[in-house]
């Protein structure tokens, strides 16, 4: 499943089939469907990445990190700290 190829709507926001979400540019593994959860945002929401180096992070503002593919640098969105489904979890 290619992640973050926005074309006027996000097809994987309500997609909960088992699988791996990969970078739309290079195919690198980013997230597992096991880390995906229902959220009110229009984007898919995940609690963690597959690999420690799946994404690169850069602080954008307090509580929000800009996230890109750890392999090719393709922009993926944000990590919102302490905004996951459980206390202390992040939301990608």
PDB file of C-alpha atoms in Angstrom:
ATOM      1  CA  UNK A   1       0.000   0.000   0.000  1.00  0.00           C
ATOM      2  CA  UNK A   2       1.585   3.230  -1.095  1.00  0.00           C
ATOM      3  CA  UNK A   3       1.339   5.907   1.567  1.00  0.00           C
ATOM      4  CA  UNK A   4       1.026   9.644   1.171  1.00  0.00           C
ATOM      5  CA  UNK A   5       0.173  10.121  -2.476  1.00  0.00           C
ATOM      6  CA  UNK A   6      -2.522  12.750  -1.956  1.00  0.00           C
ATOM      7  CA  UNK A   7      -4.710  13.212  -5.012  1.00  0.00           C
ATOM      8  CA  UNK A   8      -7.692  15.063  -3.557  1.00  0.00           C
ATOM      9  CA  UNK A   9      -8.558  12.366  -1.027  1.00  0.00           C
ATOM     10  CA  UNK A  10      -6.724   9.800   1.063  1.00  0.00           C
ATOM     11  CA  UNK A  11      -7.814   6.282   0.043  1.00  0.00           C
ATOM     12  CA  UNK A  12      -6.218   4.564   3.051  1.00  0.00           C
ATOM     13  CA  UNK A  13      -7.804   6.653   5.817  1.00  0.00           C
ATOM     14  CA  UNK A  14     -10.568   4.060   6.366  1.00  0.00           C
ATOM     15  CA  UNK A  15      -8.577   1.070   5.073  1.00  0.00           C
ATOM     16  CA  UNK A  16      -7.957  -1.527   7.789  1.00  0.00           C
ATOM     17  CA  UNK A  17      -6.898  -4.621   5.836  1.00  0.00           C
ATOM     18  CA  UNK A  18      -3.677  -6.315   7.035  1.00  0.00           C
ATOM     19  CA  UNK A  19      -0.566  -5.097   5.275  1.00  0.00           C
ATOM     20  CA  UNK A  20       2.418  -2.795   5.136  1.00  0.00           C
ATOM     21  CA  UNK A  21       2.262   0.894   4.220  1.00  0.00           C
ATOM     22  CA  UNK A  22       5.234   2.003   2.121  1.00  0.00           C
ATOM     23  CA  UNK A  23       6.642   5.262   0.782  1.00  0.00           C
ATOM     24  CA  UNK A  24       4.928   6.247  -2.475  1.00  0.00           C
ATOM     25  CA  UNK A  25       8.243   7.417  -3.908  1.00  0.00           C
ATOM     26  CA  UNK A  26      10.709   4.628  -3.095  1.00  0.00           C
ATOM     27  CA  UNK A  27       8.668   1.758  -1.626  1.00  0.00           C
ATOM     28  CA  UNK A  28      10.439   1.745   1.754  1.00  0.00           C
ATOM     29  CA  UNK A  29       8.432   0.162   4.605  1.00  0.00           C
ATOM     30  CA  UNK A  30       6.938   2.811   6.900  1.00  0.00           C
ATOM     31  CA  UNK A  31       4.018   1.482   8.949  1.00  0.00           C
ATOM     32  CA  UNK A  32       2.236  -1.799   9.653  1.00  0.00           C
ATOM     33  CA  UNK A  33      -1.537  -2.069   9.639  1.00  0.00           C
ATOM     34  CA  UNK A  34      -1.160  -3.376  13.235  1.00  0.00           C
ATOM     35  CA  UNK A  35      -0.104   0.144  14.303  1.00  0.00           C
ATOM     36  CA  UNK A  36      -3.040   1.819  12.498  1.00  0.00           C
ATOM     37  CA  UNK A  37      -6.071   3.102  14.380  1.00  0.00           C
ATOM     38  CA  UNK A  38      -9.292   5.029  13.748  1.00  0.00           C
ATOM     39  CA  UNK A  39      -8.875   8.797  14.059  1.00  0.00           C
ATOM     40  CA  UNK A  40     -10.966  11.837  13.148  1.00  0.00           C
ATOM     41  CA  UNK A  41      -8.297  13.363  10.875  1.00  0.00           C
ATOM     42  CA  UNK A  42      -8.661  12.809   7.107  1.00  0.00           C
ATOM     43  CA  UNK A  43      -5.334  10.932   7.068  1.00  0.00           C
ATOM     44  CA  UNK A  44      -4.401   7.419   8.183  1.00  0.00           C
ATOM     45  CA  UNK A  45      -3.223   7.400  11.800  1.00  0.00           C
ATOM     46  CA  UNK A  46      -0.467   5.172  13.206  1.00  0.00           C
ATOM     47  CA  UNK A  47       1.152   4.825  16.622  1.00  0.00           C
ATOM     48  CA  UNK A  48       4.593   3.638  15.506  1.00  0.00           C
ATOM     49  CA  UNK A  49       6.814   2.941  12.522  1.00  0.00           C
ATOM     50  CA  UNK A  50       7.936  -0.500  11.341  1.00  0.00           C
ATOM     51  CA  UNK A  51      11.678   0.212  11.667  1.00  0.00           C
ATOM     52  CA  UNK A  52      13.518   2.686  13.855  1.00  0.00           C
ATOM     53  CA  UNK A  53      14.781   4.338  10.649  1.00  0.00           C
ATOM     54  CA  UNK A  54      11.499   4.162   8.679  1.00  0.00           C
ATOM     55  CA  UNK A  55      11.100   7.916   9.047  1.00  0.00           C
ATOM     56  CA  UNK A  56      13.285  10.948   9.657  1.00  0.00           C
ATOM     57  CA  UNK A  57      11.949  13.611  12.012  1.00  0.00           C
ATOM     58  CA  UNK A  58      12.530  17.328  12.346  1.00  0.00           C
ATOM     59  CA  UNK A  59      10.870  19.532  14.959  1.00  0.00           C
ATOM     60  CA  UNK A  60       8.418  21.906  13.319  1.00  0.00           C
ATOM     61  CA  UNK A  61       6.886  23.327  16.498  1.00  0.00           C
ATOM     62  CA  UNK A  62       6.447  22.109  20.084  1.00  0.00           C
ATOM     63  CA  UNK A  63       4.453  18.883  19.996  1.00  0.00           C
ATOM     64  CA  UNK A  64       4.735  18.398  16.219  1.00  0.00           C
ATOM     65  CA  UNK A  65       7.541  16.874  14.176  1.00  0.00           C
ATOM     66  CA  UNK A  66       7.819  17.018  10.385  1.00  0.00           C
ATOM     67  CA  UNK A  67       8.180  13.438   9.120  1.00  0.00           C
ATOM     68  CA  UNK A  68       9.789  12.194   5.912  1.00  0.00           C
ATOM     69  CA  UNK A  69      10.757   8.803   4.507  1.00  0.00           C
ATOM     70  CA  UNK A  70      13.893   7.534   6.223  1.00  0.00           C
ATOM     71  CA  UNK A  71      15.291   6.275   2.919  1.00  0.00           C
ATOM     72  CA  UNK A  72      14.503   8.886   0.230  1.00  0.00           C
ATOM     73  CA  UNK A  73      13.318  11.951   2.179  1.00  0.00           C
ATOM     74  CA  UNK A  74       9.803  12.030   0.662  1.00  0.00           C
ATOM     75  CA  UNK A  75       7.551  14.224   2.844  1.00  0.00           C
ATOM     76  CA  UNK A  76       4.992  12.177   4.782  1.00  0.00           C
ATOM     77  CA  UNK A  77       3.341  14.647   7.120  1.00  0.00           C
ATOM     78  CA  UNK A  78       3.720  14.946  10.876  1.00  0.00           C
ATOM     79  CA  UNK A  79       4.137  13.120  14.135  1.00  0.00           C
ATOM     80  CA  UNK A  80       1.978  14.662  16.840  1.00  0.00           C
ATOM     81  CA  UNK A  81       3.473  13.927  20.241  1.00  0.00           C
ATOM     82  CA  UNK A  82       1.133  12.615  22.958  1.00  0.00           C
ATOM     83  CA  UNK A  83      -1.828  12.581  20.549  1.00  0.00           C
ATOM     84  CA  UNK A  84      -2.145   8.806  20.098  1.00  0.00           C
ATOM     85  CA  UNK A  85      -4.946   6.537  21.265  1.00  0.00           C
ATOM     86  CA  UNK A  86      -3.198   5.861  24.588  1.00  0.00           C
ATOM     87  CA  UNK A  87      -1.538   8.215  27.033  1.00  0.00           C
ATOM     88  CA  UNK A  88       2.034   8.979  25.977  1.00  0.00           C
ATOM     89  CA  UNK A  89       1.665   7.645  22.411  1.00  0.00           C
ATOM     90  CA  UNK A  90       2.286   9.712  19.330  1.00  0.00           C
ATOM     91  CA  UNK A  91       0.113   9.947  16.218  1.00  0.00           C
ATOM     92  CA  UNK A  92       1.724   9.752  12.792  1.00  0.00           C
TER      93      UNK A  92
END
